[in-house]
PDB file of C-alpha atoms and ligand atoms in Angstrom:
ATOM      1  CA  UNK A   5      20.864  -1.026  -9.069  1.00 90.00           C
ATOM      2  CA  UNK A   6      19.139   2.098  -7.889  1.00 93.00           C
ATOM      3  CA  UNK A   7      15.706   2.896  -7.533  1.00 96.00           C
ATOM      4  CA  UNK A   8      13.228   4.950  -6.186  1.00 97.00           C
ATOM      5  CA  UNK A   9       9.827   4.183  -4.167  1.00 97.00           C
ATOM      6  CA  UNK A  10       7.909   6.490  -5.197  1.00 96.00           C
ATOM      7  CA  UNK A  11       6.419   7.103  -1.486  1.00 93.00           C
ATOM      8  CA  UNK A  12       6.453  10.109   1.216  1.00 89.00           C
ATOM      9  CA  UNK A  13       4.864   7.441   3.567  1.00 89.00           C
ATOM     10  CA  UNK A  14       7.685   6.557   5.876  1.00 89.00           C
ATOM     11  CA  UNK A  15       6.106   3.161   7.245  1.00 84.00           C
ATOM     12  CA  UNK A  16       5.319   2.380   3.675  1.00 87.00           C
ATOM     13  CA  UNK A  17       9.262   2.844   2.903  1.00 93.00           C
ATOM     14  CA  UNK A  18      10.631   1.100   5.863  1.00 88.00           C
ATOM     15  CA  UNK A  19       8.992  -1.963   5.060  1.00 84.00           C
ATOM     16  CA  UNK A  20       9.488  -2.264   1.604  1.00 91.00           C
ATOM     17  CA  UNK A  21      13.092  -1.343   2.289  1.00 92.00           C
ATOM     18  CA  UNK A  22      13.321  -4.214   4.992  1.00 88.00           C
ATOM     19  CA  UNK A  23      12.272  -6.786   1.780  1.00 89.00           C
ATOM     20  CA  UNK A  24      14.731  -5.299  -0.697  1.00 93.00           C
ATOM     21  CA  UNK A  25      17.948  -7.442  -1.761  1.00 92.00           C
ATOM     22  CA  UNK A  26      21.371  -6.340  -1.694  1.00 92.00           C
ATOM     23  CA  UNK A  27      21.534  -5.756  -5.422  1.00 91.00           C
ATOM     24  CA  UNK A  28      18.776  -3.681  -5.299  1.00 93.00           C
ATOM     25  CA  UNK A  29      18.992   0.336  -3.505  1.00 95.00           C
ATOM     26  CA  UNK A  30      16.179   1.415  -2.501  1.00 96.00           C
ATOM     27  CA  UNK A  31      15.951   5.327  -2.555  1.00 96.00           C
ATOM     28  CA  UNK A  32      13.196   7.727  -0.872  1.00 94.00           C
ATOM     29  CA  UNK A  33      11.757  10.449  -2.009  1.00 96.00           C
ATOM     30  CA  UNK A  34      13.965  12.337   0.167  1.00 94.00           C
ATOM     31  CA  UNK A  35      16.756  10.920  -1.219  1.00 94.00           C
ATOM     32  CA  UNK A  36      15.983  12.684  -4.846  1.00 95.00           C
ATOM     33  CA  UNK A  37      15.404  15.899  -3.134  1.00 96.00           C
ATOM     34  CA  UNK A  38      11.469  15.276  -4.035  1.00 96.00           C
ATOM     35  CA  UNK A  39       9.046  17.036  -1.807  1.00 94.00           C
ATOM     36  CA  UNK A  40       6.359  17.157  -4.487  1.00 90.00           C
ATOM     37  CA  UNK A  41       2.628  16.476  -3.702  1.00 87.00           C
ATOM     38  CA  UNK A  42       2.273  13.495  -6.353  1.00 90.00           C
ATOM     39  CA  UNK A  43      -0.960  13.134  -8.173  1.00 85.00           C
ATOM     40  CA  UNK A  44      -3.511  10.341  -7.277  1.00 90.00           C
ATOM     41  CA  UNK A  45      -6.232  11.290  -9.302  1.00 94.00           C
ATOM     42  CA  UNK A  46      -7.925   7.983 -11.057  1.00 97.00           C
ATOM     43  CA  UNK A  47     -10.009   6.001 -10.029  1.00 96.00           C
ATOM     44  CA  UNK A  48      -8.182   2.736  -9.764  1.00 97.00           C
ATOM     45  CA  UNK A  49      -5.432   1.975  -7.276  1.00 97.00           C
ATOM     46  CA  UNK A  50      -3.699   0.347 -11.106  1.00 98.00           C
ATOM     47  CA  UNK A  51      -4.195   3.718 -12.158  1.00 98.00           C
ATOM     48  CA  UNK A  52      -2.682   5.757  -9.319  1.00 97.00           C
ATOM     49  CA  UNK A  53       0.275   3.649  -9.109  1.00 98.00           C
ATOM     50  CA  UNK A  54       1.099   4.080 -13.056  1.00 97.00           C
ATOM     51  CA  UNK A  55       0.196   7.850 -12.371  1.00 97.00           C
ATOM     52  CA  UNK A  56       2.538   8.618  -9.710  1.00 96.00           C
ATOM     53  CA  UNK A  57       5.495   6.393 -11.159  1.00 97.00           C
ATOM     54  CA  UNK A  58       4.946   7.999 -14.823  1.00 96.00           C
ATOM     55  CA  UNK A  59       5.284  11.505 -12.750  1.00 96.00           C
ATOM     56  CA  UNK A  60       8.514  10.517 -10.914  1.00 96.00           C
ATOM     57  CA  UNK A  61       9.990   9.109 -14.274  1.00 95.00           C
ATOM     58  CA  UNK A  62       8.799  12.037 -16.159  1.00 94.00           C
ATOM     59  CA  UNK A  63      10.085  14.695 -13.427  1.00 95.00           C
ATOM     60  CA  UNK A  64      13.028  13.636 -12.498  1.00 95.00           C
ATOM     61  CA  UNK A  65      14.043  10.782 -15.159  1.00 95.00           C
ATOM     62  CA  UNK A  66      15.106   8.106 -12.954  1.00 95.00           C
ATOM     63  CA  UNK A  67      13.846   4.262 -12.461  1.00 96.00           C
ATOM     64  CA  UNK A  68      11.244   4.035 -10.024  1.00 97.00           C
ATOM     65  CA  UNK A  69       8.342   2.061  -8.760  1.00 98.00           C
ATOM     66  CA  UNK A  70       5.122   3.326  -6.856  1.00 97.00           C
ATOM     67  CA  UNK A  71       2.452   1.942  -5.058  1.00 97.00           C
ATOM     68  CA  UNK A  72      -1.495   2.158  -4.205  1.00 96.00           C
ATOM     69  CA  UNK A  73      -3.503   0.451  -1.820  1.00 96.00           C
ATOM     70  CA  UNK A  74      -7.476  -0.473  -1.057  1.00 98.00           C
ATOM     71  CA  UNK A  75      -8.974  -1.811   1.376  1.00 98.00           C
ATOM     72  CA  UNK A  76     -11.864  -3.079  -0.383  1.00 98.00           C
ATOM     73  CA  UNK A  77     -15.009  -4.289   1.841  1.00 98.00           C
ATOM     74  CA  UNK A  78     -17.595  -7.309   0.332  1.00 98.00           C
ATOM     75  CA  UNK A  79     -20.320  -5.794   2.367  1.00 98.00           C
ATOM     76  CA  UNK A  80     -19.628  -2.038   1.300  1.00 98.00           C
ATOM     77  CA  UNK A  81     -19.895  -2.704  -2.598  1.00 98.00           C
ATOM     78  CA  UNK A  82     -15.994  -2.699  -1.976  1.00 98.00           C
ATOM     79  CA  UNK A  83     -15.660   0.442  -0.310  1.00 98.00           C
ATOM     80  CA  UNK A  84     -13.601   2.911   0.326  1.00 98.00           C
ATOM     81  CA  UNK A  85     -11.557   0.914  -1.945  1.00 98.00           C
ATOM     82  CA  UNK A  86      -9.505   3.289  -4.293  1.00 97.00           C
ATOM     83  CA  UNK A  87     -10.772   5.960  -1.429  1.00 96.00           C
ATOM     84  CA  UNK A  88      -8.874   4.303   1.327  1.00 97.00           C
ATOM     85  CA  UNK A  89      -6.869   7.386   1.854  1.00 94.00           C
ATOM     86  CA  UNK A  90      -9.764   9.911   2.144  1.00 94.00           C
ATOM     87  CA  UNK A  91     -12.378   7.698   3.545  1.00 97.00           C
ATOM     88  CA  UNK A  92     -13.306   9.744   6.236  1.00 97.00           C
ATOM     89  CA  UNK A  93     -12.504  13.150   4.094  1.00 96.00           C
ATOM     90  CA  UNK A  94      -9.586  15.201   3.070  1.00 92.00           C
ATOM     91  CA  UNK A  95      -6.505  15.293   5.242  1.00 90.00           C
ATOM     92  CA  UNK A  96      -8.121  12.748   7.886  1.00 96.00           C
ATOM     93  CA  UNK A  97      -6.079  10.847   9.887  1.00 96.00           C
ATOM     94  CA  UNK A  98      -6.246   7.345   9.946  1.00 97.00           C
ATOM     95  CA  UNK A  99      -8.220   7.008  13.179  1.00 97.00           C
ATOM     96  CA  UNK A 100     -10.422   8.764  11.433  1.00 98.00           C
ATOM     97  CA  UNK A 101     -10.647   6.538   8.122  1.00 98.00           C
ATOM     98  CA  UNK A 102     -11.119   3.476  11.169  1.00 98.00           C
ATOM     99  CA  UNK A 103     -13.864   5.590  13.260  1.00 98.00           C
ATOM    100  CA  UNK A 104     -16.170   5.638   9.980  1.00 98.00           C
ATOM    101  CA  UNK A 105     -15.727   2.198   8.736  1.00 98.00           C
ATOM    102  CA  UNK A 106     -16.460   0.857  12.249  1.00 98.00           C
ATOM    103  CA  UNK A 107     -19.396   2.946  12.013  1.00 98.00           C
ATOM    104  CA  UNK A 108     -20.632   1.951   8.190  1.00 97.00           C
ATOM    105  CA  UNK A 109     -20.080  -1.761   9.842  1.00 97.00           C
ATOM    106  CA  UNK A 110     -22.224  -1.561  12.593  1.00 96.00           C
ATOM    107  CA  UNK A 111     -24.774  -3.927  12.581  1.00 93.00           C
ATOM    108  CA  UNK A 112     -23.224  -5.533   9.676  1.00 97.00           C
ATOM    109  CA  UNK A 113     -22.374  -9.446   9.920  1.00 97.00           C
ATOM    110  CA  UNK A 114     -20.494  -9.981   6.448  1.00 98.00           C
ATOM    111  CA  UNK A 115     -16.826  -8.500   7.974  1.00 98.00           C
ATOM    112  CA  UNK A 116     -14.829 -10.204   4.783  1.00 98.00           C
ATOM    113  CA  UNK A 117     -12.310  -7.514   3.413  1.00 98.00           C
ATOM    114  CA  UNK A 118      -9.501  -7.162   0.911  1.00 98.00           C
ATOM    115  CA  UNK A 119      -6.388  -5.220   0.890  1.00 98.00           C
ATOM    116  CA  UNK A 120      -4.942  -4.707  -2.417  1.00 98.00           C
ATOM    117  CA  UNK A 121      -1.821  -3.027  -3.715  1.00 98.00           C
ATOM    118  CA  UNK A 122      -0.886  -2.619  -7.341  1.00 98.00           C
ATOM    119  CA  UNK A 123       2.740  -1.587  -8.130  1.00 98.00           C
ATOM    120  CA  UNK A 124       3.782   0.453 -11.025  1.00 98.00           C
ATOM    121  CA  UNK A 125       7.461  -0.112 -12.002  1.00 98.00           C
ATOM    122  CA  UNK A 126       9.212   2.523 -14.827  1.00 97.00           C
ATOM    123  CA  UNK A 127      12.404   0.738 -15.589  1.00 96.00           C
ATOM    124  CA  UNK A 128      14.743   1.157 -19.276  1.00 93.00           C
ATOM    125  CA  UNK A 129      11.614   3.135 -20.541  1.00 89.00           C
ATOM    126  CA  UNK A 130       9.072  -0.059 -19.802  1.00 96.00           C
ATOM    127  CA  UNK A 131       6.040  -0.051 -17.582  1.00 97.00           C
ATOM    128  CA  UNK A 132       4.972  -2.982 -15.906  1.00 98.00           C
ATOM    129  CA  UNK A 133       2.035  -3.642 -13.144  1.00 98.00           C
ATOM    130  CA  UNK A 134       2.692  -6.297 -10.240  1.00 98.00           C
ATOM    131  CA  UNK A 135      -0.317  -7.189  -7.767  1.00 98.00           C
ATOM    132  CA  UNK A 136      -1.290  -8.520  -3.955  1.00 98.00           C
ATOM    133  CA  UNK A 137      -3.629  -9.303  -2.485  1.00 98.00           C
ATOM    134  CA  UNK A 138      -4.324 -10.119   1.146  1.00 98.00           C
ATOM    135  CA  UNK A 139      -7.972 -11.403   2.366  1.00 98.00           C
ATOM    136  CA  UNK A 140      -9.235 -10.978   5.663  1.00 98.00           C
ATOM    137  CA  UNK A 141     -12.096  -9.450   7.991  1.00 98.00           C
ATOM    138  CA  UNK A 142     -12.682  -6.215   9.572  1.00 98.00           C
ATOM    139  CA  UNK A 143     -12.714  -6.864  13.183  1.00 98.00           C
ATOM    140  CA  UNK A 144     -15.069  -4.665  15.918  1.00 97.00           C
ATOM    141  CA  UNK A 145     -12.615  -2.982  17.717  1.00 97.00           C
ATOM    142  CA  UNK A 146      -8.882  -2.171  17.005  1.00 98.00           C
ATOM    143  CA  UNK A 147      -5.726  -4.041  18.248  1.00 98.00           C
ATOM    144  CA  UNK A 148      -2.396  -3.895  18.394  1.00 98.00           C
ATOM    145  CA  UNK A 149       0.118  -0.840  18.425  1.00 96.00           C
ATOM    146  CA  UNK A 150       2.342  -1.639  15.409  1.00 94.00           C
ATOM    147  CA  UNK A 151       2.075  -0.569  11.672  1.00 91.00           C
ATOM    148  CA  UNK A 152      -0.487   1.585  10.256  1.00 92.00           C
ATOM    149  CA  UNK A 153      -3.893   2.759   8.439  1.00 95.00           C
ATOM    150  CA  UNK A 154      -6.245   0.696   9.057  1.00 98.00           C
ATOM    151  CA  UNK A 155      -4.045  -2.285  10.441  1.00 97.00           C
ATOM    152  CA  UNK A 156      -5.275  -2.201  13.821  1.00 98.00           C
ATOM    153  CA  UNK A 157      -8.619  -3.018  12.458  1.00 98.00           C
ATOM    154  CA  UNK A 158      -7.974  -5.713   9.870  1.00 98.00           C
ATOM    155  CA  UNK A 159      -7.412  -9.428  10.364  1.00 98.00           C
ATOM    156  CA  UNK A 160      -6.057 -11.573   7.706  1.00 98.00           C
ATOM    157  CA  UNK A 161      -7.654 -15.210   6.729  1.00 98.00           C
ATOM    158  CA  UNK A 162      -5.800 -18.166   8.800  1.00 98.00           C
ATOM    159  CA  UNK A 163      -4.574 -15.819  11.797  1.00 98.00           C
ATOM    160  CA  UNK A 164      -5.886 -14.745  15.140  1.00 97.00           C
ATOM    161  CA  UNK A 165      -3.847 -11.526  14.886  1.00 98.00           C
ATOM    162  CA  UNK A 166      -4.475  -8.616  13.435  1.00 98.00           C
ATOM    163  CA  UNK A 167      -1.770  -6.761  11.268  1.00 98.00           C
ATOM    164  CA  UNK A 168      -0.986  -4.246  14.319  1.00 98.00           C
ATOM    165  CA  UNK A 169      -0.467  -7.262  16.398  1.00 98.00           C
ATOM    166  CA  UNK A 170       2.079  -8.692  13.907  1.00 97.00           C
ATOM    167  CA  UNK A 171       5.729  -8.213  13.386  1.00 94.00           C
ATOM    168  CA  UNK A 172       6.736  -6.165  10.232  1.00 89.00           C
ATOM    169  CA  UNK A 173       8.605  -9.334   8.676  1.00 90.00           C
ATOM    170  CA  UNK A 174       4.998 -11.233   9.141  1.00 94.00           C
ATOM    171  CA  UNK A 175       3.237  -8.842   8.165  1.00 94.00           C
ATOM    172  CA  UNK A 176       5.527  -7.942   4.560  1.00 91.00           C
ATOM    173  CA  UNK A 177       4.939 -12.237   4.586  1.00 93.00           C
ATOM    174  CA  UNK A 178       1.790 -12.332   3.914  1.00 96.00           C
ATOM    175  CA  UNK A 179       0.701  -8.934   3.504  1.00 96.00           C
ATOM    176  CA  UNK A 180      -1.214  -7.190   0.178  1.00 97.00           C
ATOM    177  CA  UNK A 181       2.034  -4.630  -0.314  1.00 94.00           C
ATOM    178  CA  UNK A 182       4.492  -7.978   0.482  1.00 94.00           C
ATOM    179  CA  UNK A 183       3.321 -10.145  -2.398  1.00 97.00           C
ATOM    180  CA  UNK A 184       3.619  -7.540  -5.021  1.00 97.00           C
ATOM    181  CA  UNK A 185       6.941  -6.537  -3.690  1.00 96.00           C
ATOM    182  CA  UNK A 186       8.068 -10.034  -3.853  1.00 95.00           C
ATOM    183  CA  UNK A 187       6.472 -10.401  -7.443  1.00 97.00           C
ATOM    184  CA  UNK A 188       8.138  -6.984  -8.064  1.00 97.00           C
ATOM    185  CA  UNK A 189      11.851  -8.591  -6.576  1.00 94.00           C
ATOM    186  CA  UNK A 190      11.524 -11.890  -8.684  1.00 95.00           C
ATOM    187  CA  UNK A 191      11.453  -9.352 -11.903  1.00 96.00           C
ATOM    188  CA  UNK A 192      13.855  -7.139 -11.161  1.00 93.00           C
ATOM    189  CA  UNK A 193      16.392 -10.323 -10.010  1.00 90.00           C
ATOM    190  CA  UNK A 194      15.398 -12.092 -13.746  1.00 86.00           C
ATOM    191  CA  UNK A 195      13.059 -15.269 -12.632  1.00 60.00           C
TER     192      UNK A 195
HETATM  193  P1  LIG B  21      -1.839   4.404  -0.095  1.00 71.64           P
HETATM  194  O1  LIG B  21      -2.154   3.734  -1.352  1.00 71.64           O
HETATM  195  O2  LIG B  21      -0.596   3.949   0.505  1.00 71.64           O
HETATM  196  O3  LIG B  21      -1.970   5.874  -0.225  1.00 71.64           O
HETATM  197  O4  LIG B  21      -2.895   3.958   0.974  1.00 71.64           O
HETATM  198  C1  LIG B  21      -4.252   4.224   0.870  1.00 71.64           C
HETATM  199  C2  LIG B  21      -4.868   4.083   2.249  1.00 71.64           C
HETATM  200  O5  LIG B  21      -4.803   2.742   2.672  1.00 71.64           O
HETATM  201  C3  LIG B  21      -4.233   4.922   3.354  1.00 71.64           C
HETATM  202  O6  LIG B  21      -5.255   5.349   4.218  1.00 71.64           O
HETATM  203  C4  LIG B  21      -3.326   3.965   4.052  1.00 71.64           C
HETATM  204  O7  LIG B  21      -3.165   4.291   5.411  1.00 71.64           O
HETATM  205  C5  LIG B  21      -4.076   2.664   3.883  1.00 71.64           C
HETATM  206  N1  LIG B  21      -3.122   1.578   3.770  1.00 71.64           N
HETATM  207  C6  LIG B  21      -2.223   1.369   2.784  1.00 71.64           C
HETATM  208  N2  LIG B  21      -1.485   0.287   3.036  1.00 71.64           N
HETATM  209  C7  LIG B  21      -1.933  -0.200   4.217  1.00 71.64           C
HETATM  210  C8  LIG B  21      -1.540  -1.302   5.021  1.00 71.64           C
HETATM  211  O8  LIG B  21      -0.617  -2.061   4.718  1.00 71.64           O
HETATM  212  N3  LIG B  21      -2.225  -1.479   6.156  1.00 71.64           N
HETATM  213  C9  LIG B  21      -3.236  -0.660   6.554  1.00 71.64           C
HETATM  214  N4  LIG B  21      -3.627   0.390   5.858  1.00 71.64           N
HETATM  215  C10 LIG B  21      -2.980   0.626   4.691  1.00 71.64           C
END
């Protein structure tokens, strides 16, 4: 079966490619000769991911899935949230996005946070919504060189590593974007 993740984020694809079964072929963006800027304009990640699949479907009439993710934080009324992206303004980098949460958090003792993806799957003309979630704390300085956003700064519940200190299989284990994949696997494979 073929289908497209509806992501230019090449981290993002790599690891959800790296979960995939055999049965399953995962296609980029690329691969579809799709170089479009893709909408993200609600103002729920639910929303954005249903948004950006409905545009691939619509566009270029093929079976797709897309994602969105938030970091949501307890002590920031569960910001940036569906912001995560443009936390620190348009076209920042994630360094930046880390810089200004650091700084919102100084002084602040609650660190509990939540990442949350929702995935939008278009398949045979049907929608459906698969979601995970991954709880954690925001740490006080960054660690770890591997994966990316705000990864380096984000610790989840039960480890002593942070998700840039992790392995990509540990992280797609127990991470926010893992569990929907796997939800969004156990569909497509008809449990
Ligand atoms: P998007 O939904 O993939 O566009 O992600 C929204 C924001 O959250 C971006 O700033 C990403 O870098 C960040 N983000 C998404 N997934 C992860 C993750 O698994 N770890 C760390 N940051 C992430």
């Amino acid at each position: 079966m073929k289908l497209v993740f509806a992501t230019h984020n090449k981290n993002k694809f790599h690891e959800v490619k790296s979960m995939m079964p055999d049965h399953i072929e995962l296609l980029s963006l690329d691969d579809i000769d799709c170089f479009d800027d893709i909408p993200e304009t609600e103002d729920t990640i639910e929303g954005n991911a249903l948004l950006k699949a409905r545009f691939i479907k619509e566009n270029y009439n093929i079976d797709c899935f897309a994602d969105d993710t938030g970091l949501e934080v307890e002590a920031l009324d569960n910001a940036p949230g569906v912001y995560s992206a443009r936390y620190a303004g348009p076209d920042c980098k994630a360094e930046d996005n880390i810089l200004k949460l650091l700084t919102e958090m100084d002084q602040i003792g609650n660190r509990k946070a939540r990442f949350m993806t929702a995935i939008s799957l278009s398949i045979d003309d049907q929608e459906h919504m698969f979601l995970g979630i991954c709880t954690g704390m925001i740490i006080e300085k960054p660690r770890g060189s591997m994966g990316f956003g705000y990864d380096p700064i984000f610790q989840p519940n039960g480890f002593e590593s942070t998700f840039s200190e992790m392995s990509l299989e540990q992280k797609s284990e127990i991470g926010h974007r893992g569990k929907a994949i796997q939800k969004l696997i156990a569909f497509l494979s008809g449990v």
